[in-house]
Amino acid sequence: MNAKKNILVVVGTRPEAIKMAPVILLLKQQSWANVRVLATAQHRHMLDQVLMFFAINPDIDLNIMRPNQSLTSLTARLLLELDDVLLAEKPDVVLAQGDTTTVMTVALACFYHRISFGHVEAGLRTWDMQNPFPEEANRVIAGRLARWHFAPTESSRQNLLREGMSDSDIVVTGNTVIDALLMTASKELELGIALDDTKRLVLVTAHRRENFGEPFRNICHALRTLAECNADIQILYPVHPNPNVKDMAHEILGAFDNIILCEPLDYAPFIAAMKKAYLIISDSGGVQEEAPALGKPVLVLRDETERPEAVKMGVVKLVGSNYEHIVKEAQLLLDNESAYQAMARGVSPYGDGKGAERIVKVLQDHFS
Ligand code: UD1
Ligand code: UDP
């Protein structure tokens, strides 16, 4: 290999930073790579929490987040800023992960600048543009423009083939979320919140845009009913700072002894909470991937998922946003030991902890 190759890694939100951290850290060990990290800061505090945990200091920070930002203004501002960054940095390769507005705009800006874009966590699909919104569109666009598709699973590879992507541009790597989880879960983890150890812990997260409004109201009422009907549980809910979520969560769930609403947890305390949890109720993508590896059942507050593997294995169940359905399925797991045990098997369909290694090897082979 001749001169060092310039690799620009872009992160915008919390899950992107978690899933790209193992890739960034490994790339930084490569003698052939000059690695630069761009934080769009589509998220601010939640992104900074993760970057600090993994000791990653962004070389460039666009500080793009605005309170209650709209998708169009976020997209427009990102594209303009990325234009300047790509002109100044002249990267040989740009990497970004997932299906956020950051990823979609990075892929598009790379296309305009004719720079190779590597899409990490490629090929996840529900085949429904409205669910999840806007993520399905974001990942379809990013995938269409990518030079490399780093697909986490065989089924995501199949999705890309179905869309006409070339097999030679797809590599099944496993999801780097498991790399990050293994790097973290082996450490001494402190939750940092006093819990009642006599009660079973139900951990909750929710933030999906398609659930805003009535669906999220139903979800909160279901959680409230579960807390009221089960004196032996406590619900821990780190509330997403999006005002569409935060305001309603506090209005409906704010006044119960066995519901703890807190700020988003740092990554390590959140892993500690997952390890302590009896049951997880969430609409998060990353949590659907992590929890099965920790042997924790997840009820997913969505009607569809782009992560069918754990659903097929029976350790994750879709419950949507219907009040009765959420209460019924959660109550079943709280009351019925055999139903619970059937879902509490430790399986890891999303990765083996070597995702970053496989991604870095593809780039190394390409340049050598
Ligand atoms: C975004 C992604 C979603 C991803 C999620 C991970 C898009 C369109 N959405 O959703 O795909 O699953 O991140 O969490 O890309 N906020 C803060 N502080 C923060 C972060 C957010 O105050 O650190 C508030 C701000 O008011 C911000 C709002 O949350 O405007 C929404 O943030 P945004 O990134 O647009 O959407 P998310 O719902 O976080
Ligand atoms: N997470 C965290 N603190 C929290 C909630 C979640 O660190 O309070 C982590 C979690 O371990 C997972 C990721 O954030 O890796 C998921 O992010 P989020 O649910 O915001 O986004 P999604 O995965 O749905 O895109």
Tab-separated table of C-alpha atoms and ligand atoms in Angstrom:
chain	number	residue	atom	x	y	z
A	1	MET	CA	0.000	0.000	0.000
A	2	ASN	CA	1.359	3.447	-0.926
A	3	ALA	CA	0.219	6.604	0.860
A	4	LYS	CA	-2.171	6.344	3.778
A	5	LYS	CA	-5.839	6.272	2.821
A	6	ASN	CA	-8.132	8.936	4.213
A	7	ILE	CA	-11.144	7.379	5.888
A	8	LEU	CA	-13.875	9.656	7.149
A	9	VAL	CA	-16.271	8.051	9.628
A	10	VAL	CA	-19.515	9.932	10.248
A	11	VAL	CA	-21.738	9.630	13.316
A	12	GLY	CA	-24.859	11.627	14.099
A	13	THR	CA	-26.976	9.969	16.779
A	14	ARG	CA	-26.492	7.748	19.834
A	15	PRO	CA	-26.914	4.375	18.093
A	16	GLU	CA	-24.601	5.367	15.237
A	17	ALA	CA	-21.854	6.214	17.723
A	18	ILE	CA	-22.343	2.932	19.605
A	19	LYS	CA	-22.244	0.867	16.425
A	20	MET	CA	-19.382	2.778	14.777
A	21	ALA	CA	-17.184	2.978	17.880
A	22	PRO	CA	-15.698	-0.528	17.369
A	23	VAL	CA	-14.987	0.321	13.702
A	24	ILE	CA	-13.386	3.679	14.536
A	25	LEU	CA	-11.235	2.190	17.293
A	26	LEU	CA	-10.019	-0.626	15.059
A	27	LEU	CA	-9.388	1.654	12.065
A	28	LYS	CA	-7.270	3.892	14.276
A	29	GLN	CA	-4.939	0.937	14.873
A	30	GLN	CA	-4.303	0.475	11.121
A	31	SER	CA	-1.019	1.828	9.807
A	32	TRP	CA	-2.504	2.262	6.311
A	33	ALA	CA	-5.445	4.406	7.431
A	34	ASN	CA	-5.673	8.068	8.282
A	35	VAL	CA	-8.944	8.117	10.220
A	36	ARG	CA	-11.002	11.238	10.767
A	37	VAL	CA	-14.250	11.303	12.709
A	38	LEU	CA	-17.065	13.666	11.784
A	39	ALA	CA	-19.854	14.187	14.303
A	40	THR	CA	-22.863	15.791	12.662
A	41	ALA	CA	-24.284	15.974	16.199
A	42	GLN	CA	-27.810	15.330	14.960
A	43	HIS	CA	-28.031	14.307	18.623
A	44	ARG	CA	-26.052	16.395	21.066
A	45	HIS	CA	-26.016	15.128	24.628
A	46	MET	CA	-26.854	11.510	23.702
A	47	LEU	CA	-24.073	11.446	21.108
A	48	ASP	CA	-21.535	13.028	23.446
A	49	GLN	CA	-22.330	10.451	26.156
A	50	VAL	CA	-21.325	7.611	23.844
A	51	LEU	CA	-18.278	9.272	22.296
A	52	MET	CA	-16.946	10.041	25.759
A	53	PHE	CA	-17.489	6.455	26.914
A	54	PHE	CA	-15.473	5.081	23.978
A	55	ALA	CA	-12.879	7.902	24.270
A	56	ILE	CA	-13.494	9.092	20.710
A	57	ASN	CA	-12.874	12.789	20.033
A	58	PRO	CA	-14.462	13.962	16.784
A	59	ASP	CA	-12.110	15.833	14.459
A	60	ILE	CA	-15.023	17.835	13.058
A	61	ASP	CA	-18.297	18.660	14.812
A	62	LEU	CA	-21.200	20.228	12.892
A	63	ASN	CA	-23.291	20.792	16.037
A	64	ILE	CA	-26.387	20.491	13.842
A	65	MET	CA	-29.057	19.604	16.457
A	66	ARG	CA	-31.873	22.069	17.092
A	67	PRO	CA	-34.724	21.574	19.574
A	68	ASN	CA	-37.578	19.575	18.011
A	69	GLN	CA	-35.862	19.668	14.604
A	70	SER	CA	-37.928	18.942	11.479
A	71	LEU	CA	-36.799	16.347	8.977
A	72	THR	CA	-36.595	18.785	6.064
A	73	SER	CA	-34.583	21.459	7.839
A	74	LEU	CA	-32.283	18.837	9.360
A	75	THR	CA	-31.714	17.325	5.917
A	76	ALA	CA	-31.116	20.674	4.230
A	77	ARG	CA	-28.682	21.918	6.865
A	78	LEU	CA	-26.787	18.637	6.887
A	79	LEU	CA	-26.352	18.588	3.107
A	80	LEU	CA	-24.945	22.116	3.031
A	81	GLU	CA	-22.517	21.426	5.865
A	82	LEU	CA	-21.415	18.090	4.402
A	83	ASP	CA	-20.622	19.768	1.111
A	84	ASP	CA	-17.964	21.907	2.808
A	85	VAL	CA	-16.590	19.008	4.853
A	86	LEU	CA	-16.134	16.714	1.849
A	87	LEU	CA	-14.454	19.475	-0.157
A	88	ALA	CA	-12.022	20.154	2.675
A	89	GLU	CA	-11.355	16.567	3.770
A	90	LYS	CA	-11.189	14.843	0.356
A	91	PRO	CA	-11.640	11.371	1.874
A	92	ASP	CA	-10.920	8.209	-0.111
A	93	VAL	CA	-13.796	6.486	1.672
A	94	VAL	CA	-16.651	7.623	3.880
A	95	LEU	CA	-18.355	5.249	6.313
A	96	ALA	CA	-21.678	5.729	8.087
A	97	GLN	CA	-24.094	3.406	9.831
A	98	GLY	CA	-27.805	2.769	9.797
A	99	ASP	CA	-30.850	4.709	8.670
A	100	THR	CA	-30.874	8.160	10.232
A	101	THR	CA	-31.075	11.476	8.392
A	102	THR	CA	-27.326	11.799	8.946
A	103	VAL	CA	-26.662	8.573	7.041
A	104	MET	CA	-29.001	9.380	4.171
A	105	THR	CA	-27.490	12.850	3.660
A	106	VAL	CA	-23.930	11.525	3.944
A	107	ALA	CA	-24.616	8.944	1.230
A	108	LEU	CA	-26.133	11.593	-1.014
A	109	ALA	CA	-23.335	14.104	-0.434
A	110	CYS	CA	-20.741	11.385	-1.189
A	111	PHE	CA	-22.582	10.581	-4.428
A	112	TYR	CA	-22.480	14.247	-5.495
A	113	HIS	CA	-18.753	14.387	-4.698
A	114	ARG	CA	-18.076	10.980	-6.320
A	115	ILE	CA	-16.596	9.614	-3.113
A	116	SER	CA	-16.963	5.911	-2.225
A	117	PHE	CA	-19.480	5.387	0.558
A	118	GLY	CA	-19.519	2.293	2.771
A	119	HIS	CA	-22.860	1.583	4.420
A	120	VAL	CA	-22.624	-0.186	7.760
A	121	GLU	CA	-25.749	-2.119	8.836
A	122	ALA	CA	-26.909	-2.301	5.229
A	123	GLY	CA	-29.945	-4.119	3.892
A	124	LEU	CA	-32.416	-3.883	6.773
A	125	ARG	CA	-35.897	-3.588	5.288
A	126	THR	CA	-39.543	-3.780	6.286
A	127	TRP	CA	-40.585	-3.025	2.667
A	128	ASP	CA	-42.993	-0.434	4.080
A	129	MET	CA	-41.934	3.207	3.532
A	130	GLN	CA	-44.161	4.405	6.392
A	131	ASN	CA	-42.752	1.965	8.991
A	132	PRO	CA	-40.369	2.894	10.348
A	133	PHE	CA	-40.694	6.506	9.216
A	134	PRO	CA	-38.463	7.977	7.857
A	135	GLU	CA	-35.845	5.256	8.400
A	136	GLU	CA	-37.001	2.847	5.684
A	137	ALA	CA	-36.579	5.570	3.042
A	138	ASN	CA	-33.254	6.676	4.537
A	139	ARG	CA	-31.724	3.214	4.318
A	140	VAL	CA	-33.076	2.520	0.840
A	141	ILE	CA	-31.483	5.754	-0.404
A	142	ALA	CA	-28.203	5.114	1.438
A	143	GLY	CA	-28.102	1.560	0.088
A	144	ARG	CA	-28.764	2.655	-3.488
A	145	LEU	CA	-25.778	5.015	-3.337
A	146	ALA	CA	-23.322	2.794	-1.462
A	147	ARG	CA	-20.134	1.318	-2.906
A	148	TRP	CA	-19.947	-1.286	-0.103
A	149	HIS	CA	-22.861	-2.818	1.784
A	150	PHE	CA	-21.805	-4.175	5.171
A	151	ALA	CA	-24.849	-6.345	5.861
A	152	PRO	CA	-25.291	-7.588	9.425
A	153	THR	CA	-27.073	-10.830	8.557
A	154	GLU	CA	-27.754	-13.173	5.661
A	155	SER	CA	-31.341	-11.958	5.489
A	156	SER	CA	-30.179	-8.350	5.086
A	157	ARG	CA	-27.893	-9.557	2.290
A	158	GLN	CA	-30.890	-11.197	0.611
A	159	ASN	CA	-32.826	-7.920	0.846
A	160	LEU	CA	-30.038	-6.129	-0.996
A	161	LEU	CA	-29.889	-8.805	-3.701
A	162	ARG	CA	-33.669	-8.470	-4.116
A	163	GLU	CA	-33.142	-4.750	-4.749
A	164	GLY	CA	-30.604	-5.553	-7.465
A	165	MET	CA	-27.390	-4.774	-5.605
A	166	SER	CA	-24.339	-6.607	-6.860
A	167	ASP	CA	-23.395	-9.633	-4.737
A	168	SER	CA	-19.722	-8.694	-4.940
A	169	ASP	CA	-20.426	-5.363	-3.190
A	170	ILE	CA	-22.131	-7.028	-0.212
A	171	VAL	CA	-20.287	-8.487	2.767
A	172	VAL	CA	-22.085	-10.142	5.684
A	173	THR	CA	-20.225	-8.836	8.715
A	174	GLY	CA	-22.505	-9.285	11.723
A	175	ASN	CA	-23.772	-6.219	13.512
A	176	THR	CA	-21.129	-4.120	15.241
A	177	VAL	CA	-23.662	-3.489	18.032
A	178	ILE	CA	-22.544	-6.870	19.370
A	179	ASP	CA	-18.866	-5.826	19.145
A	180	ALA	CA	-19.709	-2.792	21.292
A	181	LEU	CA	-21.815	-4.871	23.668
A	182	LEU	CA	-19.058	-7.433	24.228
A	183	MET	CA	-16.474	-4.668	24.729
A	184	THR	CA	-18.741	-3.165	27.394
A	185	ALA	CA	-20.627	-6.005	29.079
A	186	SER	CA	-17.374	-7.611	30.259
A	187	LYS	CA	-16.571	-4.502	32.344
A	188	GLU	CA	-17.795	-3.739	35.868
A	189	LEU	CA	-21.079	-1.950	35.156
A	190	GLU	CA	-22.973	0.336	37.534
A	191	LEU	CA	-26.546	1.410	36.867
A	192	GLY	CA	-26.236	4.370	39.228
A	193	ILE	CA	-29.962	4.429	40.074
A	194	ALA	CA	-31.293	2.971	43.329
A	195	LEU	CA	-33.788	0.222	42.529
A	196	ASP	CA	-35.981	-1.871	44.804
A	197	ASP	CA	-34.301	-5.280	44.548
A	198	THR	CA	-37.462	-7.048	45.744
A	199	LYS	CA	-39.234	-6.027	42.542
A	200	ARG	CA	-38.807	-7.313	39.011
A	201	LEU	CA	-37.402	-4.681	36.662
A	202	VAL	CA	-39.233	-3.781	33.458
A	203	LEU	CA	-36.987	-1.602	31.295
A	204	VAL	CA	-38.674	0.642	28.718
A	205	THR	CA	-37.453	2.804	25.825
A	206	ALA	CA	-39.513	4.496	23.103
A	207	HIS	CA	-38.809	7.129	20.489
A	208	ARG	CA	-40.151	6.157	17.026
A	209	ARG	CA	-41.679	8.961	14.995
A	210	GLU	CA	-44.495	6.763	13.627
A	211	ASN	CA	-45.623	6.224	17.259
A	212	PHE	CA	-45.900	9.962	18.068
A	213	GLY	CA	-49.366	11.067	19.205
A	214	GLU	CA	-52.129	8.518	19.807
A	215	PRO	CA	-49.957	5.350	19.535
A	216	PHE	CA	-47.532	6.708	22.116
A	217	ARG	CA	-50.444	7.720	24.381
A	218	ASN	CA	-51.701	4.101	24.201
A	219	ILE	CA	-48.222	2.798	25.012
A	220	CYS	CA	-47.965	5.049	28.084
A	221	HIS	CA	-51.424	4.007	29.307
A	222	ALA	CA	-50.473	0.349	28.912
A	223	LEU	CA	-47.317	0.915	30.978
A	224	ARG	CA	-49.369	2.700	33.619
A	225	THR	CA	-51.836	-0.200	33.821
A	226	LEU	CA	-48.978	-2.683	34.166
A	227	ALA	CA	-47.478	-0.630	36.999
A	228	GLU	CA	-50.865	-0.296	38.738
A	229	CYS	CA	-51.775	-3.994	38.432
A	230	ASN	CA	-48.374	-5.426	39.404
A	231	ALA	CA	-47.080	-4.245	42.764
A	232	ASP	CA	-44.095	-6.606	42.361
A	233	ILE	CA	-42.630	-4.790	39.328
A	234	GLN	CA	-40.874	-1.500	38.865
A	235	ILE	CA	-40.647	0.191	35.518
A	236	LEU	CA	-37.435	2.030	34.652
A	237	TYR	CA	-37.922	4.289	31.659
A	238	PRO	CA	-35.013	6.468	30.453
A	239	VAL	CA	-37.030	8.994	28.471
A	240	HIS	CA	-35.859	10.079	25.013
A	241	PRO	CA	-35.381	13.900	24.969
A	242	ASN	CA	-37.550	14.410	21.865
A	243	PRO	CA	-40.319	16.730	23.150
A	244	ASN	CA	-42.975	14.610	21.366
A	245	VAL	CA	-41.993	11.753	23.680
A	246	LYS	CA	-40.801	13.478	26.813
A	247	ASP	CA	-43.857	15.644	27.474
A	248	MET	CA	-46.395	12.831	27.130
A	249	ALA	CA	-44.301	10.321	29.098
A	250	HIS	CA	-44.078	12.690	32.050
A	251	GLU	CA	-47.765	13.672	31.806
A	252	ILE	CA	-49.055	10.066	31.887
A	253	LEU	CA	-46.369	8.216	33.852
A	254	GLY	CA	-44.925	10.921	36.096
A	255	ALA	CA	-46.736	10.191	39.351
A	256	PHE	CA	-46.307	6.501	40.186
A	257	ASP	CA	-44.174	4.986	42.922
A	258	ASN	CA	-43.154	2.012	40.811
A	259	ILE	CA	-42.378	3.966	37.621
A	260	ILE	CA	-38.971	5.650	37.478
A	261	LEU	CA	-38.618	8.155	34.654
A	262	CYS	CA	-35.043	9.291	34.116
A	263	GLU	CA	-32.853	11.051	31.569
A	264	PRO	CA	-31.317	8.871	28.828
A	265	LEU	CA	-28.796	6.613	30.521
A	266	ASP	CA	-25.153	6.553	29.527
A	267	TYR	CA	-24.354	3.461	27.479
A	268	ALA	CA	-22.676	1.412	30.244
A	269	PRO	CA	-25.427	2.053	32.831
A	270	PHE	CA	-27.998	1.190	30.172
A	271	ILE	CA	-26.293	-2.165	29.563
A	272	ALA	CA	-26.325	-2.655	33.346
A	273	ALA	CA	-30.076	-1.945	33.326
A	274	MET	CA	-30.623	-4.464	30.524
A	275	LYS	CA	-28.683	-7.082	32.482
A	276	LYS	CA	-30.810	-6.427	35.585
A	277	ALA	CA	-34.105	-6.375	33.670
A	278	TYR	CA	-36.679	-9.137	33.864
A	279	LEU	CA	-38.425	-7.866	30.749
A	280	ILE	CA	-37.706	-5.146	28.168
A	281	ILE	CA	-40.426	-3.189	26.358
A	282	SER	CA	-39.020	-1.036	23.562
A	283	ASP	CA	-39.355	0.284	20.026
A	284	SER	CA	-35.582	0.642	19.665
A	285	GLY	CA	-33.639	-1.060	16.895
A	286	GLY	CA	-30.436	-1.480	18.865
A	287	VAL	CA	-32.191	-2.857	21.922
A	288	GLN	CA	-33.823	-5.561	19.749
A	289	GLU	CA	-30.301	-6.645	18.830
A	290	GLU	CA	-28.643	-6.389	22.243
A	291	ALA	CA	-31.311	-7.880	24.504
A	292	PRO	CA	-31.403	-11.360	22.890
A	293	ALA	CA	-27.639	-11.616	23.360
A	294	LEU	CA	-28.198	-10.912	27.077
A	295	GLY	CA	-31.035	-13.451	27.304
A	296	LYS	CA	-33.718	-10.812	27.921
A	297	PRO	CA	-37.167	-11.039	26.298
A	298	VAL	CA	-38.227	-7.956	24.342
A	299	LEU	CA	-41.757	-6.839	23.533
A	300	VAL	CA	-41.399	-4.505	20.553
A	301	LEU	CA	-43.777	-1.543	20.399
A	302	ARG	CA	-44.091	-1.750	16.624
A	303	ASP	CA	-46.177	-3.626	14.055
A	304	GLU	CA	-43.228	-4.452	11.809
A	305	THR	CA	-39.528	-4.945	12.231
A	306	GLU	CA	-36.537	-4.932	9.926
A	307	ARG	CA	-34.900	-7.309	12.401
A	308	PRO	CA	-36.877	-10.526	11.860
A	309	GLU	CA	-34.179	-12.924	13.041
A	310	ALA	CA	-34.865	-12.736	16.786
A	311	VAL	CA	-38.637	-12.718	16.187
A	312	LYS	CA	-38.277	-15.979	14.244
A	313	MET	CA	-36.221	-17.430	17.103
A	314	GLY	CA	-39.057	-16.540	19.492
A	315	VAL	CA	-37.057	-14.264	21.799
A	316	VAL	CA	-38.507	-10.966	20.543
A	317	LYS	CA	-42.242	-10.385	20.025
A	318	LEU	CA	-43.991	-7.576	18.110
A	319	VAL	CA	-46.808	-6.064	20.186
A	320	GLY	CA	-47.455	-2.798	18.303
A	321	SER	CA	-48.976	0.194	20.050
A	322	ASN	CA	-52.389	-1.264	20.957
A	323	TYR	CA	-53.168	-0.818	24.656
A	324	GLU	CA	-54.861	-4.208	25.236
A	325	HIS	CA	-52.271	-6.113	23.291
A	326	ILE	CA	-49.301	-4.612	25.143
A	327	VAL	CA	-50.916	-5.242	28.548
A	328	LYS	CA	-51.883	-8.818	27.624
A	329	GLU	CA	-48.467	-9.822	26.271
A	330	ALA	CA	-46.532	-8.211	29.130
A	331	GLN	CA	-48.851	-9.733	31.730
A	332	LEU	CA	-48.344	-13.162	30.168
A	333	LEU	CA	-44.587	-12.871	30.610
A	334	LEU	CA	-44.991	-11.601	34.168
A	335	ASP	CA	-47.390	-14.408	35.159
A	336	ASN	CA	-46.400	-17.448	33.144
A	337	GLU	CA	-42.933	-18.849	33.916
A	338	SER	CA	-42.799	-21.213	30.935
A	339	ALA	CA	-43.873	-18.482	28.480
A	340	TYR	CA	-41.154	-16.311	30.025
A	341	GLN	CA	-38.440	-18.977	29.880
A	342	ALA	CA	-39.235	-19.700	26.229
A	343	MET	CA	-38.279	-16.085	25.443
A	344	ALA	CA	-35.386	-15.767	27.884
A	345	ARG	CA	-32.877	-17.858	25.968
A	346	GLY	CA	-29.539	-16.210	25.208
A	347	VAL	CA	-29.261	-16.139	21.425
A	348	SER	CA	-27.278	-13.741	19.262
A	349	PRO	CA	-28.512	-13.777	15.682
A	350	TYR	CA	-27.038	-10.336	14.995
A	351	GLY	CA	-23.354	-10.870	15.426
A	352	ASP	CA	-20.357	-12.525	17.050
A	353	GLY	CA	-18.369	-9.453	18.037
A	354	LYS	CA	-16.137	-9.498	14.941
A	355	GLY	CA	-18.168	-7.135	12.752
A	356	ALA	CA	-15.614	-4.321	12.868
A	357	GLU	CA	-12.791	-6.726	11.958
A	358	ARG	CA	-14.655	-7.854	8.834
A	359	ILE	CA	-15.439	-4.288	7.755
A	360	VAL	CA	-11.848	-3.117	8.206
A	361	LYS	CA	-10.543	-6.152	6.299
A	362	VAL	CA	-12.726	-5.314	3.280
A	363	LEU	CA	-11.246	-1.811	3.152
A	364	GLN	CA	-7.704	-3.061	3.707
A	365	ASP	CA	-8.041	-5.649	0.916
A	366	HIS	CA	-9.495	-3.006	-1.373
A	367	PHE	CA	-6.539	-0.661	-0.911
A	368	SER	CA	-3.751	-3.235	-0.985
B	1	UD1	C1	-33.150	9.845	15.567
B	1	UD1	C2	-33.258	9.100	14.236
B	1	UD1	C3	-33.785	7.692	14.461
B	1	UD1	C4	-32.949	6.964	15.495
B	1	UD1	C5	-32.880	7.794	16.780
B	1	UD1	C6	-31.969	7.155	17.799
B	1	UD1	C7	-33.807	10.367	12.221
B	1	UD1	C8	-34.869	11.022	11.430
B	1	UD1	N1	-34.179	9.801	13.376
B	1	UD1	O1	-34.466	9.997	16.094
B	1	UD1	O2	-33.735	6.980	13.245
B	1	UD1	O3	-33.544	5.730	15.763
B	1	UD1	O4	-32.365	9.095	16.468
B	1	UD1	O5	-32.207	7.698	19.065
B	1	UD1	O6	-32.682	10.378	11.822
B	1	UD1	N2	-32.778	15.629	21.393
B	1	UD1	C9	-32.111	16.273	22.442
B	1	UD1	N3	-30.858	15.824	22.772
B	1	UD1	C10	-30.251	14.794	22.153
B	1	UD1	C11	-30.939	14.139	21.112
B	1	UD1	C12	-32.187	14.579	20.746
B	1	UD1	O7	-32.628	17.207	23.022
B	1	UD1	O8	-29.124	14.450	22.508
B	1	UD1	C13	-34.125	16.123	21.012
B	1	UD1	C14	-34.059	17.428	20.217
B	1	UD1	O9	-35.181	18.209	20.537
B	1	UD1	C15	-34.142	16.930	18.772
B	1	UD1	C16	-35.131	15.800	18.948
B	1	UD1	O10	-34.758	15.156	20.167
B	1	UD1	O11	-34.600	17.920	17.864
B	1	UD1	C17	-35.203	14.817	17.824
B	1	UD1	O12	-33.912	14.339	17.438
B	1	UD1	P1	-33.786	13.604	15.989
B	1	UD1	O13	-32.388	13.145	15.829
B	1	UD1	O14	-34.340	14.488	14.911
B	1	UD1	O15	-34.798	12.417	16.105
B	1	UD1	P2	-34.829	11.177	17.066
B	1	UD1	O16	-36.253	10.972	17.429
B	1	UD1	O17	-33.819	11.343	18.126
B	2	UDP	N1	-29.182	3.225	24.950
B	2	UDP	C1	-28.445	3.959	25.878
B	2	UDP	N2	-29.120	4.646	26.864
B	2	UDP	C2	-30.466	4.640	26.961
B	2	UDP	C3	-31.203	3.910	25.995
B	2	UDP	C4	-30.532	3.216	25.011
B	2	UDP	O1	-27.219	3.988	25.826
B	2	UDP	O2	-31.005	5.281	27.886
B	2	UDP	C5	-28.461	2.511	23.867
B	2	UDP	C6	-28.829	1.060	23.684
B	2	UDP	O3	-27.947	0.217	24.394
B	2	UDP	C7	-28.700	0.862	22.163
B	2	UDP	C8	-28.922	2.232	21.598
B	2	UDP	O4	-28.821	3.150	22.667
B	2	UDP	O5	-27.378	0.468	21.794
B	2	UDP	C9	-30.267	2.326	20.935
B	2	UDP	O6	-30.520	3.647	20.593
B	2	UDP	P1	-31.960	4.172	20.233
B	2	UDP	O7	-32.989	3.304	20.849
B	2	UDP	O8	-31.972	5.628	20.576
B	2	UDP	O9	-31.988	4.093	18.650
B	2	UDP	P2	-32.312	2.923	17.605
B	2	UDP	O10	-31.452	1.762	17.917
B	2	UDP	O11	-33.774	2.643	17.701
B	2	UDP	O12	-31.976	3.571	16.301
